[in-house]
Short mmCIF file of C-alpha atoms and ligand atoms in Angstrom, two decimals:
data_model
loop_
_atom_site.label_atom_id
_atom_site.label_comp_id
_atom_site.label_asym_id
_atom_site.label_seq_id
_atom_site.Cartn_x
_atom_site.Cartn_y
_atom_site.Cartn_z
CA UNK A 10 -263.95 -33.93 -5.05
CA UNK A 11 -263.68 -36.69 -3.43
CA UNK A 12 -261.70 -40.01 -4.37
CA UNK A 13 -264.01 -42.96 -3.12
CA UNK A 14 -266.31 -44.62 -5.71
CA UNK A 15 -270.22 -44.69 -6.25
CA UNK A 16 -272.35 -47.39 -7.56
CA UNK A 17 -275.72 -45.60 -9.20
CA UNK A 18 -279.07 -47.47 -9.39
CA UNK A 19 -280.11 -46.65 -13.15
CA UNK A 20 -283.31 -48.22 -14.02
CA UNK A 21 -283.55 -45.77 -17.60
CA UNK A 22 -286.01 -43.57 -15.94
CA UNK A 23 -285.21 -39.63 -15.58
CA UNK A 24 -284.87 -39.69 -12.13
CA UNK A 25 -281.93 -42.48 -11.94
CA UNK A 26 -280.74 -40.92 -14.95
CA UNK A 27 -280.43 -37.67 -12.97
CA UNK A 28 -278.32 -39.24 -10.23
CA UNK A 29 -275.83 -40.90 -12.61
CA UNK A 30 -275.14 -36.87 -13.44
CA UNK A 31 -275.02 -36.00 -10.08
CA UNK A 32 -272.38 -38.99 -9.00
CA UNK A 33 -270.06 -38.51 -11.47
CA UNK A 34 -269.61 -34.98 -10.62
CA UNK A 35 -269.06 -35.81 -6.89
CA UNK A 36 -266.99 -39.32 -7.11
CA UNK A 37 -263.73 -40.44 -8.59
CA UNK A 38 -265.01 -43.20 -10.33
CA UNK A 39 -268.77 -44.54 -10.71
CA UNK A 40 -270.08 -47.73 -11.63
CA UNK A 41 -274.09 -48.47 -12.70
CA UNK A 42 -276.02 -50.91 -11.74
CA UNK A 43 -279.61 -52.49 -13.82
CA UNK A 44 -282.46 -54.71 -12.80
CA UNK A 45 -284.53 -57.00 -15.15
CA UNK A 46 -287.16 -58.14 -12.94
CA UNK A 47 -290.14 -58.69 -16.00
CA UNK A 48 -290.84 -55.02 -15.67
CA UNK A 49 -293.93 -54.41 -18.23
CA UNK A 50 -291.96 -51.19 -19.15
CA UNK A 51 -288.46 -53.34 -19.99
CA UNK A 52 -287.87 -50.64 -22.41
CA UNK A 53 -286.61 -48.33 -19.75
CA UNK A 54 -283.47 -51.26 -19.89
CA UNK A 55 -282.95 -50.28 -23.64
CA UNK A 56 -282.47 -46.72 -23.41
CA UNK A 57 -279.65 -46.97 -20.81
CA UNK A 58 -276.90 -47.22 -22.98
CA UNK A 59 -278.06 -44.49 -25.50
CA UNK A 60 -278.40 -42.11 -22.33
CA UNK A 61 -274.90 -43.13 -21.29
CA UNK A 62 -273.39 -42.45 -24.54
CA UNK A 63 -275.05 -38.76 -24.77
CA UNK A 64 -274.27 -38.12 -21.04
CA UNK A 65 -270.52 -38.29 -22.24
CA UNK A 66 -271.02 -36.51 -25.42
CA UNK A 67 -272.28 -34.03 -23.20
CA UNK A 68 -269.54 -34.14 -20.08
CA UNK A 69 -266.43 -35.69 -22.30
CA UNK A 70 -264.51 -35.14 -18.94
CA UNK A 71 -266.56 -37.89 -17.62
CA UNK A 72 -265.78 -40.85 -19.83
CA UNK A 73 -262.83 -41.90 -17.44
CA UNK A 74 -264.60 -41.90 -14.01
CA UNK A 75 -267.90 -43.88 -15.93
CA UNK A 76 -267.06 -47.78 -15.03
CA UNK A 77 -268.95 -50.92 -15.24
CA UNK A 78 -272.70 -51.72 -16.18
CA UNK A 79 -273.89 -54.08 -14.27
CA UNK A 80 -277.18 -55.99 -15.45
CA UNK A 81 -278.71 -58.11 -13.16
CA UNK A 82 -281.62 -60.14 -13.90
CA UNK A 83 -284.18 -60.79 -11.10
CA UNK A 84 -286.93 -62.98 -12.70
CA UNK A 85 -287.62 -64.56 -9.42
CA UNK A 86 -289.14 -60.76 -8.45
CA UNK A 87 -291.33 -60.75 -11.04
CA UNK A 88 -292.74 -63.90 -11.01
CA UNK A 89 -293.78 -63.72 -6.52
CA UNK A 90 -295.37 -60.43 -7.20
CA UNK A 91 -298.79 -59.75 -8.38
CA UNK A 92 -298.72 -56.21 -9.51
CA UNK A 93 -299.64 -54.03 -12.57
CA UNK A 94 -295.71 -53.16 -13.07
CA UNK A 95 -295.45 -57.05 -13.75
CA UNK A 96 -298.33 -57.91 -15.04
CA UNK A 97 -300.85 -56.94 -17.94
CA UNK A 98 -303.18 -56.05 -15.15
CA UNK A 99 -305.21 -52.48 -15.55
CA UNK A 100 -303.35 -49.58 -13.55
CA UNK A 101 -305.83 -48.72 -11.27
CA UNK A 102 -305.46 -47.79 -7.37
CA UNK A 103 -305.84 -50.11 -4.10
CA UNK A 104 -308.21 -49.63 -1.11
CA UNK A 105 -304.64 -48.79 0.79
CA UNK A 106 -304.43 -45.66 -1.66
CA UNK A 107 -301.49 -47.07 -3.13
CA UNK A 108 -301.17 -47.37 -7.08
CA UNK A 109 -301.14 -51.52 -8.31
CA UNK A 110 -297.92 -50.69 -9.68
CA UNK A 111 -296.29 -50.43 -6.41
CA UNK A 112 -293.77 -53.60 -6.40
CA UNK A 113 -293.58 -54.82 -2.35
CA UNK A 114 -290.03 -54.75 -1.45
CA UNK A 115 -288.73 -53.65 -5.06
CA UNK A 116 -286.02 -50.93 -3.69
CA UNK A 117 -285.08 -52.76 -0.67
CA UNK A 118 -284.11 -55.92 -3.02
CA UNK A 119 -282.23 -53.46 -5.66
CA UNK A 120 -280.32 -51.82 -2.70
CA UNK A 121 -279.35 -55.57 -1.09
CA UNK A 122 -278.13 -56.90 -4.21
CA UNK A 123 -276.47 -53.60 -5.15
CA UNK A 124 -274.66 -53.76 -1.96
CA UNK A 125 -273.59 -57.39 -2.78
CA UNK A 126 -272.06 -55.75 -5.71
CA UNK A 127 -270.60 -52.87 -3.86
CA UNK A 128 -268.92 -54.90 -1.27
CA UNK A 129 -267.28 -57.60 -4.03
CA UNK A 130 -266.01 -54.18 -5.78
CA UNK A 131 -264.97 -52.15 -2.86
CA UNK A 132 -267.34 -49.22 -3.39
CA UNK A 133 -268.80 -47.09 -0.36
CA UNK A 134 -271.67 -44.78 -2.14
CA UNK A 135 -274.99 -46.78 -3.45
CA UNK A 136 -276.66 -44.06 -5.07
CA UNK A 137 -280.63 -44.33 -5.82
CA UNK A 138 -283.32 -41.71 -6.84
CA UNK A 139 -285.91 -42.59 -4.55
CA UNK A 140 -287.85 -39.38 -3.24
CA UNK A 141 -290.86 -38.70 -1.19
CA UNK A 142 -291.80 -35.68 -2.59
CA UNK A 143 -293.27 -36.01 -6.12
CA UNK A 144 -293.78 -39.24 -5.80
CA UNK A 145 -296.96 -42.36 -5.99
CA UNK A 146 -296.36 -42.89 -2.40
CA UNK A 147 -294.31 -46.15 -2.27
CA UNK A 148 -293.34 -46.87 1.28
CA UNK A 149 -289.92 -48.20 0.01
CA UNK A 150 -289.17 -44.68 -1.75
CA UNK A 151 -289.22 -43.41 1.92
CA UNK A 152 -286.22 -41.36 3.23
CA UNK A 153 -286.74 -43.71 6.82
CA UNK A 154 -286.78 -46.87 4.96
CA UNK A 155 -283.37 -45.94 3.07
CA UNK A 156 -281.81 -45.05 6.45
CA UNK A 157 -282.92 -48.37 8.30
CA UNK A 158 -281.72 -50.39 5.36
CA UNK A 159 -278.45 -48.30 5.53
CA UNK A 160 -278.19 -50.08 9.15
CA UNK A 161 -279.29 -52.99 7.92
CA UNK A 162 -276.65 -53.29 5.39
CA UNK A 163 -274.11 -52.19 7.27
CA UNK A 164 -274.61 -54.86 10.25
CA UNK A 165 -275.44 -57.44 7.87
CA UNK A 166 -271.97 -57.06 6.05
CA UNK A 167 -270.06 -55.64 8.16
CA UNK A 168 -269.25 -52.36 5.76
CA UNK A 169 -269.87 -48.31 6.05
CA UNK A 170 -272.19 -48.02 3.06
CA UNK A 171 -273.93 -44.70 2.33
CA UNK A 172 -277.19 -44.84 0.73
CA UNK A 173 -277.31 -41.56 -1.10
CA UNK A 174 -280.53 -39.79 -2.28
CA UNK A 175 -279.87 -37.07 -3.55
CA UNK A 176 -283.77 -36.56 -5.09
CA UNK A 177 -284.91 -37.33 -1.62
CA UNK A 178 -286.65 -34.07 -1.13
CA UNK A 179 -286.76 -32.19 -4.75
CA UNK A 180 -290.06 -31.90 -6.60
CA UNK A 181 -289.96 -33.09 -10.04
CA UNK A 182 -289.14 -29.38 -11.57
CA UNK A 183 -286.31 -29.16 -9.30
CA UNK A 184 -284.56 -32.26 -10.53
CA UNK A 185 -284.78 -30.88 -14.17
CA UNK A 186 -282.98 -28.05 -12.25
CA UNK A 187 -280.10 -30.22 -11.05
CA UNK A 188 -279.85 -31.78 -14.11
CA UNK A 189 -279.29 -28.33 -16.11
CA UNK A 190 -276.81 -27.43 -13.09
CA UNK A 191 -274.73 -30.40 -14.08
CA UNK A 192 -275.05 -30.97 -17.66
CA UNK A 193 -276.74 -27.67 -19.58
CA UNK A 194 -278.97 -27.96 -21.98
CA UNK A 195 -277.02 -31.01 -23.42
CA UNK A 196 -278.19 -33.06 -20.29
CA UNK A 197 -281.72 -31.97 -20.33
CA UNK A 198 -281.87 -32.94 -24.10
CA UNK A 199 -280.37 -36.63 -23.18
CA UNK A 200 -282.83 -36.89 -20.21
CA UNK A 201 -285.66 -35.78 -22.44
CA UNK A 202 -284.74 -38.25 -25.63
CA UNK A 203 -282.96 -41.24 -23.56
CA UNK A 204 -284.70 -41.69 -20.48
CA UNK A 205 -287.96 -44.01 -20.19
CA UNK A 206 -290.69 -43.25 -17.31
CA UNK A 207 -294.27 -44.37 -19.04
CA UNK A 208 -295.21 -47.72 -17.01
CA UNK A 209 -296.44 -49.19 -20.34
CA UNK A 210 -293.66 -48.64 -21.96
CA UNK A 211 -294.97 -46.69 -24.74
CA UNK A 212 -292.44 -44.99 -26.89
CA UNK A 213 -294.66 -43.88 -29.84
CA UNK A 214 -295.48 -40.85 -28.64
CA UNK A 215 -292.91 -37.92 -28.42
CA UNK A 216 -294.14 -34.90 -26.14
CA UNK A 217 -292.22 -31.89 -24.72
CA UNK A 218 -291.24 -34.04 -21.76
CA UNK A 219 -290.12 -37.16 -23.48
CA UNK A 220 -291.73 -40.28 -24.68
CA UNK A 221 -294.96 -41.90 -22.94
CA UNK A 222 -298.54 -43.20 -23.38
CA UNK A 223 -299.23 -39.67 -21.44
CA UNK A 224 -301.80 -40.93 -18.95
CA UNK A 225 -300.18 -43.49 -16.61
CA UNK A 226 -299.14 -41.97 -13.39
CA UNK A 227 -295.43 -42.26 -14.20
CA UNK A 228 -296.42 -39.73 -17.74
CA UNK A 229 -298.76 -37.48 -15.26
CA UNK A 230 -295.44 -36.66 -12.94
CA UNK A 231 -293.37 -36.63 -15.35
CA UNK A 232 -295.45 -34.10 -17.18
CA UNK A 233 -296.31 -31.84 -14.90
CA UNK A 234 -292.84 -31.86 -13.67
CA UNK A 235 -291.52 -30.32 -17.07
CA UNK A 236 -294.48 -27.88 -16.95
CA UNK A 237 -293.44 -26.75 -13.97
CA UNK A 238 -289.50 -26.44 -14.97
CA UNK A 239 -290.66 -25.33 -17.80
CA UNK A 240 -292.65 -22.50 -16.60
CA UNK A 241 -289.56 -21.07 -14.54
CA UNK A 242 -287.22 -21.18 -17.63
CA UNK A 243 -289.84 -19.85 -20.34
CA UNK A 244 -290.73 -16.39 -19.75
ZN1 LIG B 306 -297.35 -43.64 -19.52
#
């Protein structure tokens, strides 16, 4: 165990959710760290402090290390880009193969401005759940872009920041598997009734895997990531 501290990019979605889990069973104390940028899906903002609460109804020996929410709002990102994540606009797919919802420079703004906050509050680990394995193919989710913005950071501030991924190369039915190595069955129920994914924010509709319209591409991993955890655990 070590002493330093972690700051932990949690949007509200399972995946960020997961890697709150995962840093406060690895760091002394951890700090977390929200962007309101005019997602379409701001719901995903609500449900963070209802998945805190049940995190720590579910790992009591947690409540001391878990710090500091910090909400930052970043109009400014919603209002340059032109996307279906910011916009009314039909989810549909470019010529580039890339989903509309893909927000240009999205993680490597979150990581800068979390590293602002990291350097004013003396914390090494920046924790995000970016992965390029089940994933829509966003070129910022990218284990290479995470390392050269590591450098980045750490010229540009003069600081030994680690950008940790821990999701980096787990399929979606393996991070339901960390998450019931750190939490149980406790966990997996929080990450199933807290956490937010659906890109139109739709929480009328309960499935197995959580709450969603069920169609986006967000629901679609999501889903099929449960199935396929599921499908291990159920006989
Ligand atoms: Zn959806």
């Amino acid at each position: 165990m070590t002493q330093e501290k972690a700051l932990v990019l949690f949007s509200g979605g399972q995946d960020s959710a997961t890697c709150l889990a995962w840093a406060l069973d690895r760091f002394a104390q951890v700090e977390t760290i929200g962007f309101d940028y005019g997602q379409r899906h701001k719901i995903e903002l609500d449900v963070r402090d209802s998945f805190r609460a049940d995190l720590l109804a579910a790992r009591p020996e947690w409540r001391a290390k878990l710090g500091t929410d910090h909400l930052i709002r970043l109009d400014a990102l919603g209002q340059v880009s032109d996307t279906a994540l910011t916009s009314e606009a039909t989810i549909a797919f470019n010529t580039d193969g890339l989903p509309n919802t893909f927000v240009p420079g999205r993680n490597i703004i979150f990581l800068s401005f979390a590293a602002t906050i990291a350097y004013r509050r003396g914390i090494k680990h920046i924790v995000g759940g970016m992965c390029e394995t089940d994933y829509s193919g966003y070129p910022d989710c990218r284990d290479d872009t995470i390392k050269a913005l590591q450098v980045a950071l750490n010229l540009g501030m003069d600081r030994r920041f680690v950008l940790e991924t821990p999701l980096m190369w787990l399929d979606k039915a393996a991070t339901w598997r960390l998450a019931e190595s750190l939490g149980g069955a406790p966990l997996v129920a929080a990450l199933l009734e807290h956490t937010h994914s659906c890109y139109l924010g739709d929480r009328s509709q309960r499935h197995a895997w959580g709450y969603g319209c069920g169609t986006c591409p967000a629901c679609d991993l999501r889903a099929k990531g449960w199935a396929a955890y599921s499908a291990v655990e159920i006989p």
